[in-house]
Amino acid sequence: MTSTAFCIGGDLKVRRLGFGAMHLPTEPGHGRETSLAIARRAVELGITLIDTAYLYGGGANEELLAEALHPYPDGLLITTKVGVARSGSSGAWKLDGRPAVLREQVEQALRRLRVEQIDLLQLHRIDPDTPLADQVGTLRDLQTEGKIGRIGLSEVTVDELNQAREIVDIASVQNRYNLLDREHEPVLTACETARIAFLPWRPVAWGKSGAKVEIASMATELDATPTQVALAWLLGHSPVILPIPGTARIDHLEENLLAERLEMTPVHRDRLDNLSAVA
């Protein structure tokens, strides 16, 4: 039977199927009220891993989660990301991993989330204009200071992961990955070997029409939704995968969690395993 829990960093136990908050509207009004209700419902349903980032509204998403859930229940992990900032007169977003920027973003995240320590802080992307050692070293220093509990990376190669691990323990990797997009399979394999949590973003994206038909057909066979099939495949594909599907609808949130109960035969899994070759 597929395990429903994982210990990030070896000691931080979470439910493997989490929630990505990126798509929650944060502007005042009905949309925001719905977002607050969704975040609260996620916790009511037993979700213990919620993913956000400074990039999501320049911190507005973090503030939304704090409004909805603070004081946080025991066992709830809200992980956020830093390393992307607005630049120049246009205010366009760009990668920015300079130590001073990372420090400031972590300080602001602590304030917005209303915590003294971020249990899992992830570098949103590696800034190619700043030495990797400076970026990861800054997070290591913040960890030593007690402001970060565990450190993660996002959208990295195996080589970048290895370089970072020479500087500090890496607890998680968040790369694009799903049933039909397995470009980062080597990174997943590296995470399995080191027991590093692998949080796939865009976990249920669809590919070409032929693959969509196959997934829809299997969903009908299993009395499930295509999204549930995709999430169940991820949960069974590797024990270190922690999917974080996002939604702005409570009914979809509830449907997603039922993927944990979806039972697939080896034949079903073989059919899905072969889809990436045609996607």
PDB file of C-alpha atoms in Angstrom:
ATOM      1  CA  MET A   1       0.000   0.000   0.000  1.00  0.00           C
ATOM      2  CA  THR A   2       1.270   3.478  -0.878  1.00  0.00           C
ATOM      3  CA  SER A   3       2.392   5.453   2.161  1.00  0.00           C
ATOM      4  CA  THR A   4       0.478   8.688   2.742  1.00  0.00           C
ATOM      5  CA  ALA A   5       3.184  10.346   4.875  1.00  0.00           C
ATOM      6  CA  PHE A   6       6.784  11.489   4.459  1.00  0.00           C
ATOM      7  CA  CYS A   7       9.357  13.001   6.828  1.00  0.00           C
ATOM      8  CA  ILE A   8      10.955  16.058   5.201  1.00  0.00           C
ATOM      9  CA  GLY A   9      14.558  16.336   6.289  1.00  0.00           C
ATOM     10  CA  GLY A  10      14.098  13.046   8.106  1.00  0.00           C
ATOM     11  CA  ASP A  11      12.082  14.539  10.954  1.00  0.00           C
ATOM     12  CA  LEU A  12       9.272  16.812   9.698  1.00  0.00           C
ATOM     13  CA  LYS A  13       6.314  14.513   9.075  1.00  0.00           C
ATOM     14  CA  VAL A  14       3.697  15.670   6.571  1.00  0.00           C
ATOM     15  CA  ARG A  15       0.873  14.166   4.581  1.00  0.00           C
ATOM     16  CA  ARG A  16       2.285  13.489   1.140  1.00  0.00           C
ATOM     17  CA  LEU A  17      -0.622  15.026  -0.755  1.00  0.00           C
ATOM     18  CA  GLY A  18      -0.410  18.733  -0.039  1.00  0.00           C
ATOM     19  CA  PHE A  19      -1.850  21.966  -1.413  1.00  0.00           C
ATOM     20  CA  GLY A  20      -0.387  24.646  -3.661  1.00  0.00           C
ATOM     21  CA  ALA A  21      -1.771  28.087  -2.798  1.00  0.00           C
ATOM     22  CA  MET A  22      -0.527  29.902  -5.908  1.00  0.00           C
ATOM     23  CA  HIS A  23      -3.922  30.151  -7.623  1.00  0.00           C
ATOM     24  CA  LEU A  24      -5.819  31.572  -4.642  1.00  0.00           C
ATOM     25  CA  PRO A  25      -7.119  35.118  -5.389  1.00  0.00           C
ATOM     26  CA  THR A  26      -5.857  37.618  -2.833  1.00  0.00           C
ATOM     27  CA  GLU A  27      -7.640  40.821  -3.854  1.00  0.00           C
ATOM     28  CA  PRO A  28     -10.372  42.129  -1.495  1.00  0.00           C
ATOM     29  CA  GLY A  29     -13.831  40.842  -2.274  1.00  0.00           C
ATOM     30  CA  HIS A  30     -15.645  37.573  -2.823  1.00  0.00           C
ATOM     31  CA  GLY A  31     -12.612  35.888  -4.377  1.00  0.00           C
ATOM     32  CA  ARG A  32     -10.521  36.533  -1.288  1.00  0.00           C
ATOM     33  CA  GLU A  33     -13.238  35.239   1.008  1.00  0.00           C
ATOM     34  CA  THR A  34     -13.384  32.062  -1.048  1.00  0.00           C
ATOM     35  CA  SER A  35      -9.596  31.751  -0.837  1.00  0.00           C
ATOM     36  CA  LEU A  36      -9.702  32.007   2.950  1.00  0.00           C
ATOM     37  CA  ALA A  37     -12.382  29.319   3.053  1.00  0.00           C
ATOM     38  CA  ILE A  38     -10.367  27.015   0.787  1.00  0.00           C
ATOM     39  CA  ALA A  39      -7.230  27.342   2.919  1.00  0.00           C
ATOM     40  CA  ARG A  40      -9.211  26.569   6.054  1.00  0.00           C
ATOM     41  CA  ARG A  41     -10.970  23.646   4.409  1.00  0.00           C
ATOM     42  CA  ALA A  42      -7.626  22.217   3.324  1.00  0.00           C
ATOM     43  CA  VAL A  43      -6.500  22.075   6.943  1.00  0.00           C
ATOM     44  CA  GLU A  44      -9.868  20.671   8.058  1.00  0.00           C
ATOM     45  CA  LEU A  45      -9.370  17.851   5.555  1.00  0.00           C
ATOM     46  CA  GLY A  46      -6.018  16.987   7.095  1.00  0.00           C
ATOM     47  CA  ILE A  47      -3.597  18.634   4.685  1.00  0.00           C
ATOM     48  CA  THR A  48      -0.350  19.403   6.504  1.00  0.00           C
ATOM     49  CA  LEU A  49       1.771  20.803   3.655  1.00  0.00           C
ATOM     50  CA  ILE A  50       0.866  24.108   1.989  1.00  0.00           C
ATOM     51  CA  ASP A  51       3.143  25.712  -0.593  1.00  0.00           C
ATOM     52  CA  THR A  52       3.421  29.439  -1.260  1.00  0.00           C
ATOM     53  CA  ALA A  53       6.075  31.962  -2.383  1.00  0.00           C
ATOM     54  CA  TYR A  54       6.966  35.635  -2.331  1.00  0.00           C
ATOM     55  CA  LEU A  55       6.425  35.641  -6.108  1.00  0.00           C
ATOM     56  CA  TYR A  56       2.729  34.883  -5.606  1.00  0.00           C
ATOM     57  CA  GLY A  57       1.486  38.430  -5.383  1.00  0.00           C
ATOM     58  CA  GLY A  58       4.641  39.909  -3.899  1.00  0.00           C
ATOM     59  CA  GLY A  59       3.869  38.338  -0.531  1.00  0.00           C
ATOM     60  CA  ALA A  60       0.081  38.705  -0.751  1.00  0.00           C
ATOM     61  CA  ASN A  61      -0.364  34.931  -0.863  1.00  0.00           C
ATOM     62  CA  GLU A  62       1.666  34.528   2.324  1.00  0.00           C
ATOM     63  CA  GLU A  63      -0.455  37.177   4.040  1.00  0.00           C
ATOM     64  CA  LEU A  64      -3.634  35.429   2.889  1.00  0.00           C
ATOM     65  CA  LEU A  65      -2.542  32.121   4.415  1.00  0.00           C
ATOM     66  CA  ALA A  66      -1.615  33.803   7.688  1.00  0.00           C
ATOM     67  CA  GLU A  67      -5.011  35.507   7.836  1.00  0.00           C
ATOM     68  CA  ALA A  68      -6.764  32.222   7.161  1.00  0.00           C
ATOM     69  CA  LEU A  69      -4.780  29.900   9.396  1.00  0.00           C
ATOM     70  CA  HIS A  70      -2.830  31.757  12.107  1.00  0.00           C
ATOM     71  CA  PRO A  71      -2.396  30.670  14.854  1.00  0.00           C
ATOM     72  CA  TYR A  72      -1.324  27.566  12.984  1.00  0.00           C
ATOM     73  CA  PRO A  73      -2.410  24.130  14.186  1.00  0.00           C
ATOM     74  CA  ASP A  74       0.285  21.719  15.302  1.00  0.00           C
ATOM     75  CA  GLY A  75       1.799  19.786  12.426  1.00  0.00           C
ATOM     76  CA  LEU A  76       0.966  22.291   9.680  1.00  0.00           C
ATOM     77  CA  LEU A  77       3.890  23.178   7.400  1.00  0.00           C
ATOM     78  CA  ILE A  78       3.661  26.294   5.267  1.00  0.00           C
ATOM     79  CA  THR A  79       6.669  26.369   2.979  1.00  0.00           C
ATOM     80  CA  THR A  80       7.553  29.500   1.055  1.00  0.00           C
ATOM     81  CA  LYS A  81      10.120  30.509  -1.556  1.00  0.00           C
ATOM     82  CA  VAL A  82      12.473  33.459  -2.085  1.00  0.00           C
ATOM     83  CA  GLY A  83      14.888  34.544  -4.793  1.00  0.00           C
ATOM     84  CA  VAL A  84      12.642  36.348  -7.295  1.00  0.00           C
ATOM     85  CA  ALA A  85      12.234  40.124  -7.096  1.00  0.00           C
ATOM     86  CA  ARG A  86      10.829  43.090  -9.006  1.00  0.00           C
ATOM     87  CA  SER A  87      13.477  44.981 -10.924  1.00  0.00           C
ATOM     88  CA  GLY A  88      13.873  48.396 -12.534  1.00  0.00           C
ATOM     89  CA  SER A  89      11.266  50.995 -13.409  1.00  0.00           C
ATOM     90  CA  SER A  90       9.059  48.417 -15.159  1.00  0.00           C
ATOM     91  CA  GLY A  91       8.690  46.371 -11.989  1.00  0.00           C
ATOM     92  CA  ALA A  92       9.187  43.152 -13.936  1.00  0.00           C
ATOM     93  CA  TRP A  93       9.989  39.999 -11.994  1.00  0.00           C
ATOM     94  CA  LYS A  94      13.499  38.608 -12.335  1.00  0.00           C
ATOM     95  CA  LEU A  95      15.695  36.105 -10.556  1.00  0.00           C
ATOM     96  CA  ASP A  96      17.624  37.776  -7.749  1.00  0.00           C
ATOM     97  CA  GLY A  97      19.660  35.609  -5.413  1.00  0.00           C
ATOM     98  CA  ARG A  98      21.952  38.262  -4.019  1.00  0.00           C
ATOM     99  CA  PRO A  99      22.554  37.648  -0.309  1.00  0.00           C
ATOM    100  CA  ALA A 100      21.043  40.972   0.793  1.00  0.00           C
ATOM    101  CA  VAL A 101      17.894  40.317  -1.240  1.00  0.00           C
ATOM    102  CA  LEU A 102      17.481  36.793   0.114  1.00  0.00           C
ATOM    103  CA  ARG A 103      17.941  38.015   3.677  1.00  0.00           C
ATOM    104  CA  GLU A 104      15.353  40.766   3.238  1.00  0.00           C
ATOM    105  CA  GLN A 105      12.840  38.403   1.641  1.00  0.00           C
ATOM    106  CA  VAL A 106      13.217  35.887   4.441  1.00  0.00           C
ATOM    107  CA  GLU A 107      12.729  38.613   7.059  1.00  0.00           C
ATOM    108  CA  GLN A 108       9.588  39.815   5.264  1.00  0.00           C
ATOM    109  CA  ALA A 109       8.266  36.263   4.936  1.00  0.00           C
ATOM    110  CA  LEU A 110       8.679  35.760   8.685  1.00  0.00           C
ATOM    111  CA  ARG A 111       6.664  38.922   9.272  1.00  0.00           C
ATOM    112  CA  ARG A 112       3.909  38.090   6.766  1.00  0.00           C
ATOM    113  CA  LEU A 113       3.534  34.499   7.952  1.00  0.00           C
ATOM    114  CA  ARG A 114       3.696  35.641  11.605  1.00  0.00           C
ATOM    115  CA  VAL A 115       6.329  33.100  12.603  1.00  0.00           C
ATOM    116  CA  GLU A 116       9.780  33.183  14.156  1.00  0.00           C
ATOM    117  CA  GLN A 117      11.110  30.416  11.927  1.00  0.00           C
ATOM    118  CA  ILE A 118      10.204  29.149   8.460  1.00  0.00           C
ATOM    119  CA  ASP A 119      10.322  25.380   8.830  1.00  0.00           C
ATOM    120  CA  LEU A 120      11.051  24.852   5.110  1.00  0.00           C
ATOM    121  CA  LEU A 121      12.392  27.711   2.979  1.00  0.00           C
ATOM    122  CA  GLN A 122      13.033  27.036  -0.712  1.00  0.00           C
ATOM    123  CA  LEU A 123      15.144  28.981  -3.199  1.00  0.00           C
ATOM    124  CA  HIS A 124      12.655  29.696  -5.990  1.00  0.00           C
ATOM    125  CA  ARG A 125      15.292  29.530  -8.706  1.00  0.00           C
ATOM    126  CA  ILE A 126      19.067  29.700  -8.845  1.00  0.00           C
ATOM    127  CA  ASP A 127      20.083  33.159 -10.016  1.00  0.00           C
ATOM    128  CA  PRO A 128      22.699  32.672 -12.779  1.00  0.00           C
ATOM    129  CA  ASP A 129      24.186  36.102 -12.024  1.00  0.00           C
ATOM    130  CA  THR A 130      25.015  35.238  -8.406  1.00  0.00           C
ATOM    131  CA  PRO A 131      27.369  32.408  -7.395  1.00  0.00           C
ATOM    132  CA  LEU A 132      25.390  29.385  -6.230  1.00  0.00           C
ATOM    133  CA  ALA A 133      27.590  29.187  -3.145  1.00  0.00           C
ATOM    134  CA  ASP A 134      26.587  32.736  -2.155  1.00  0.00           C
ATOM    135  CA  GLN A 135      22.888  31.971  -2.524  1.00  0.00           C
ATOM    136  CA  VAL A 136      22.874  28.649  -0.702  1.00  0.00           C
ATOM    137  CA  GLY A 137      25.431  29.936   1.802  1.00  0.00           C
ATOM    138  CA  THR A 138      23.126  32.804   2.742  1.00  0.00           C
ATOM    139  CA  LEU A 139      20.289  30.384   3.426  1.00  0.00           C
ATOM    140  CA  ARG A 140      22.683  28.246   5.477  1.00  0.00           C
ATOM    141  CA  ASP A 141      23.609  31.307   7.549  1.00  0.00           C
ATOM    142  CA  LEU A 142      19.936  32.125   8.097  1.00  0.00           C
ATOM    143  CA  GLN A 143      19.404  28.533   9.174  1.00  0.00           C
ATOM    144  CA  THR A 144      22.249  28.859  11.682  1.00  0.00           C
ATOM    145  CA  GLU A 145      20.579  32.017  12.994  1.00  0.00           C
ATOM    146  CA  GLY A 146      17.364  30.073  13.572  1.00  0.00           C
ATOM    147  CA  LYS A 147      15.259  31.860  10.964  1.00  0.00           C
ATOM    148  CA  ILE A 148      15.054  28.823   8.661  1.00  0.00           C
ATOM    149  CA  GLY A 149      14.500  25.255   9.776  1.00  0.00           C
ATOM    150  CA  ARG A 150      15.203  23.356   6.541  1.00  0.00           C
ATOM    151  CA  ILE A 151      16.384  24.424   3.100  1.00  0.00           C
ATOM    152  CA  GLY A 152      15.008  23.440  -0.287  1.00  0.00           C
ATOM    153  CA  LEU A 153      15.664  24.231  -3.955  1.00  0.00           C
ATOM    154  CA  SER A 154      13.415  24.652  -6.971  1.00  0.00           C
ATOM    155  CA  GLU A 155      13.913  23.874 -10.668  1.00  0.00           C
ATOM    156  CA  VAL A 156      17.448  22.540 -10.332  1.00  0.00           C
ATOM    157  CA  THR A 157      19.583  20.022 -12.176  1.00  0.00           C
ATOM    158  CA  VAL A 158      21.307  17.051 -10.571  1.00  0.00           C
ATOM    159  CA  ASP A 159      24.616  18.911 -10.750  1.00  0.00           C
ATOM    160  CA  GLU A 160      23.180  22.003  -9.049  1.00  0.00           C
ATOM    161  CA  LEU A 161      21.626  19.823  -6.359  1.00  0.00           C
ATOM    162  CA  ASN A 162      24.961  18.142  -5.744  1.00  0.00           C
ATOM    163  CA  GLN A 163      26.776  21.478  -5.545  1.00  0.00           C
ATOM    164  CA  ALA A 164      24.256  22.798  -3.039  1.00  0.00           C
ATOM    165  CA  ARG A 165      24.496  19.665  -0.904  1.00  0.00           C
ATOM    166  CA  GLU A 166      28.232  20.262  -0.529  1.00  0.00           C
ATOM    167  CA  ILE A 167      27.341  23.497   1.271  1.00  0.00           C
ATOM    168  CA  VAL A 168      24.267  22.561   3.320  1.00  0.00           C
ATOM    169  CA  ASP A 169      21.739  19.763   3.802  1.00  0.00           C
ATOM    170  CA  ILE A 170      18.952  20.016   1.232  1.00  0.00           C
ATOM    171  CA  ALA A 171      15.563  18.817   2.468  1.00  0.00           C
ATOM    172  CA  SER A 172      13.425  19.324  -0.640  1.00  0.00           C
ATOM    173  CA  VAL A 173      13.434  19.932  -4.378  1.00  0.00           C
ATOM    174  CA  GLN A 174      10.519  21.496  -6.230  1.00  0.00           C
ATOM    175  CA  ASN A 175      10.778  20.865  -9.985  1.00  0.00           C
ATOM    176  CA  ARG A 176       8.213  20.728 -12.786  1.00  0.00           C
ATOM    177  CA  TYR A 177       7.071  17.122 -13.107  1.00  0.00           C
ATOM    178  CA  ASN A 178       3.914  15.190 -13.917  1.00  0.00           C
ATOM    179  CA  LEU A 179       2.586  12.096 -15.639  1.00  0.00           C
ATOM    180  CA  LEU A 180       3.292  13.491 -19.098  1.00  0.00           C
ATOM    181  CA  ASP A 181       6.342  15.639 -18.371  1.00  0.00           C
ATOM    182  CA  ARG A 182       9.212  13.677 -16.848  1.00  0.00           C
ATOM    183  CA  GLU A 183      12.156  15.797 -17.951  1.00  0.00           C
ATOM    184  CA  HIS A 184      13.431  15.882 -14.383  1.00  0.00           C
ATOM    185  CA  GLU A 185      13.380  12.121 -13.788  1.00  0.00           C
ATOM    186  CA  PRO A 186      17.158  12.172 -13.076  1.00  0.00           C
ATOM    187  CA  VAL A 187      16.591  14.761 -10.346  1.00  0.00           C
ATOM    188  CA  LEU A 188      13.804  12.645  -8.880  1.00  0.00           C
ATOM    189  CA  THR A 189      16.142   9.644  -8.860  1.00  0.00           C
ATOM    190  CA  ALA A 190      18.786  11.678  -7.033  1.00  0.00           C
ATOM    191  CA  CYS A 191      16.184  12.741  -4.478  1.00  0.00           C
ATOM    192  CA  GLU A 192      15.108   9.134  -3.950  1.00  0.00           C
ATOM    193  CA  THR A 193      18.697   8.097  -3.287  1.00  0.00           C
ATOM    194  CA  ALA A 194      19.194  10.857  -0.716  1.00  0.00           C
ATOM    195  CA  ARG A 195      15.638  10.704   0.720  1.00  0.00           C
ATOM    196  CA  ILE A 196      15.017  14.306  -0.298  1.00  0.00           C
ATOM    197  CA  ALA A 197      11.376  15.351  -0.649  1.00  0.00           C
ATOM    198  CA  PHE A 198      10.417  15.983  -4.284  1.00  0.00           C
ATOM    199  CA  LEU A 199       7.534  18.458  -4.671  1.00  0.00           C
ATOM    200  CA  PRO A 200       6.373  18.434  -8.302  1.00  0.00           C
ATOM    201  CA  TRP A 201       4.904  21.711  -9.481  1.00  0.00           C
ATOM    202  CA  ARG A 202       2.347  21.554 -12.269  1.00  0.00           C
ATOM    203  CA  PRO A 203       1.551  18.009 -11.083  1.00  0.00           C
ATOM    204  CA  VAL A 204      -1.506  17.435 -13.278  1.00  0.00           C
ATOM    205  CA  ALA A 205      -0.686  19.174 -16.586  1.00  0.00           C
ATOM    206  CA  TRP A 206      -1.959  17.403 -19.655  1.00  0.00           C
ATOM    207  CA  GLY A 207      -0.074  16.522 -22.828  1.00  0.00           C
ATOM    208  CA  LYS A 208      -1.120  15.608 -26.362  1.00  0.00           C
ATOM    209  CA  SER A 209      -4.631  14.523 -27.234  1.00  0.00           C
ATOM    210  CA  GLY A 210      -3.789  10.815 -27.436  1.00  0.00           C
ATOM    211  CA  ALA A 211      -2.489  10.798 -23.898  1.00  0.00           C
ATOM    212  CA  LYS A 212      -5.508  12.760 -22.695  1.00  0.00           C
ATOM    213  CA  VAL A 213      -7.792  10.111 -24.182  1.00  0.00           C
ATOM    214  CA  GLU A 214      -5.885   7.325 -22.438  1.00  0.00           C
ATOM    215  CA  ILE A 215      -6.052   9.097 -19.083  1.00  0.00           C
ATOM    216  CA  ALA A 216      -9.764   9.852 -19.502  1.00  0.00           C
ATOM    217  CA  SER A 217     -10.418   6.229 -20.423  1.00  0.00           C
ATOM    218  CA  MET A 218      -8.616   4.976 -17.347  1.00  0.00           C
ATOM    219  CA  ALA A 219     -10.451   7.475 -15.164  1.00  0.00           C
ATOM    220  CA  THR A 220     -13.730   6.023 -16.410  1.00  0.00           C
ATOM    221  CA  GLU A 221     -12.524   2.485 -15.676  1.00  0.00           C
ATOM    222  CA  LEU A 222     -11.545   3.454 -12.130  1.00  0.00           C
ATOM    223  CA  ASP A 223     -14.594   5.649 -11.466  1.00  0.00           C
ATOM    224  CA  ALA A 224     -12.281   8.596 -10.884  1.00  0.00           C
ATOM    225  CA  THR A 225     -11.405  11.953 -12.428  1.00  0.00           C
ATOM    226  CA  PRO A 226      -8.395  12.378 -14.753  1.00  0.00           C
ATOM    227  CA  THR A 227      -6.807  14.595 -12.101  1.00  0.00           C
ATOM    228  CA  GLN A 228      -7.193  11.877  -9.488  1.00  0.00           C
ATOM    229  CA  VAL A 229      -5.538   9.401 -11.858  1.00  0.00           C
ATOM    230  CA  ALA A 230      -2.588  11.761 -12.405  1.00  0.00           C
ATOM    231  CA  LEU A 231      -2.156  12.383  -8.671  1.00  0.00           C
ATOM    232  CA  ALA A 232      -2.477   8.711  -7.775  1.00  0.00           C
ATOM    233  CA  TRP A 233       0.186   7.887 -10.353  1.00  0.00           C
ATOM    234  CA  LEU A 234       2.551  10.420  -8.772  1.00  0.00           C
ATOM    235  CA  LEU A 235       1.977   9.038  -5.275  1.00  0.00           C
ATOM    236  CA  GLY A 236       2.737   5.520  -6.459  1.00  0.00           C
ATOM    237  CA  HIS A 237       5.620   6.429  -8.749  1.00  0.00           C
ATOM    238  CA  SER A 238       8.055   7.373  -5.970  1.00  0.00           C
ATOM    239  CA  PRO A 239       7.845   7.422  -2.170  1.00  0.00           C
ATOM    240  CA  VAL A 240       9.586  10.821  -2.028  1.00  0.00           C
ATOM    241  CA  ILE A 241       7.048  12.592  -4.258  1.00  0.00           C
ATOM    242  CA  LEU A 242       4.820  15.087  -2.423  1.00  0.00           C
ATOM    243  CA  PRO A 243       2.306  16.491  -4.938  1.00  0.00           C
ATOM    244  CA  ILE A 244       0.994  19.996  -4.227  1.00  0.00           C
ATOM    245  CA  PRO A 245      -1.986  20.474  -6.583  1.00  0.00           C
ATOM    246  CA  GLY A 246      -3.578  23.900  -6.447  1.00  0.00           C
ATOM    247  CA  THR A 247      -7.168  24.937  -6.962  1.00  0.00           C
ATOM    248  CA  ALA A 248      -9.472  27.861  -6.290  1.00  0.00           C
ATOM    249  CA  ARG A 249     -12.507  25.593  -5.727  1.00  0.00           C
ATOM    250  CA  ILE A 250     -13.370  23.623  -2.609  1.00  0.00           C
ATOM    251  CA  ASP A 251     -14.996  20.789  -4.565  1.00  0.00           C
ATOM    252  CA  HIS A 252     -11.801  20.284  -6.566  1.00  0.00           C
ATOM    253  CA  LEU A 253      -9.764  20.342  -3.357  1.00  0.00           C
ATOM    254  CA  GLU A 254     -11.923  17.596  -1.915  1.00  0.00           C
ATOM    255  CA  GLU A 255     -11.755  15.573  -5.146  1.00  0.00           C
ATOM    256  CA  ASN A 256      -7.967  15.826  -5.266  1.00  0.00           C
ATOM    257  CA  LEU A 257      -7.553  14.309  -1.816  1.00  0.00           C
ATOM    258  CA  LEU A 258      -9.524  11.238  -2.856  1.00  0.00           C
ATOM    259  CA  ALA A 259      -6.593  10.341  -5.131  1.00  0.00           C
ATOM    260  CA  GLU A 260      -4.941   8.803  -2.064  1.00  0.00           C
ATOM    261  CA  ARG A 261      -7.647   6.107  -2.046  1.00  0.00           C
ATOM    262  CA  LEU A 262      -7.498   5.298  -5.738  1.00  0.00           C
ATOM    263  CA  GLU A 263      -6.331   1.728  -6.208  1.00  0.00           C
ATOM    264  CA  MET A 264      -4.464   0.941  -9.417  1.00  0.00           C
ATOM    265  CA  THR A 265      -3.370  -2.479 -10.613  1.00  0.00           C
ATOM    266  CA  PRO A 266       0.129  -3.049 -12.019  1.00  0.00           C
ATOM    267  CA  VAL A 267      -1.493  -3.092 -15.472  1.00  0.00           C
ATOM    268  CA  HIS A 268      -2.930   0.375 -14.914  1.00  0.00           C
ATOM    269  CA  ARG A 269       0.453   1.668 -13.794  1.00  0.00           C
ATOM    270  CA  ASP A 270       2.232   0.133 -16.769  1.00  0.00           C
ATOM    271  CA  ARG A 271      -0.174   1.864 -19.122  1.00  0.00           C
ATOM    272  CA  LEU A 272       0.430   5.200 -17.432  1.00  0.00           C
ATOM    273  CA  ASP A 273       4.199   4.662 -17.235  1.00  0.00           C
ATOM    274  CA  ASN A 274       4.265   4.300 -21.019  1.00  0.00           C
ATOM    275  CA  LEU A 275       2.378   7.533 -21.680  1.00  0.00           C
ATOM    276  CA  SER A 276       5.396   9.825 -21.374  1.00  0.00           C
ATOM    277  CA  ALA A 277       6.882   8.271 -24.486  1.00  0.00           C
ATOM    278  CA  VAL A 278       3.959   9.526 -26.580  1.00  0.00           C
ATOM    279  CA  ALA A 279       3.209  12.793 -24.813  1.00  0.00           C
TER     280      ALA A 279
END
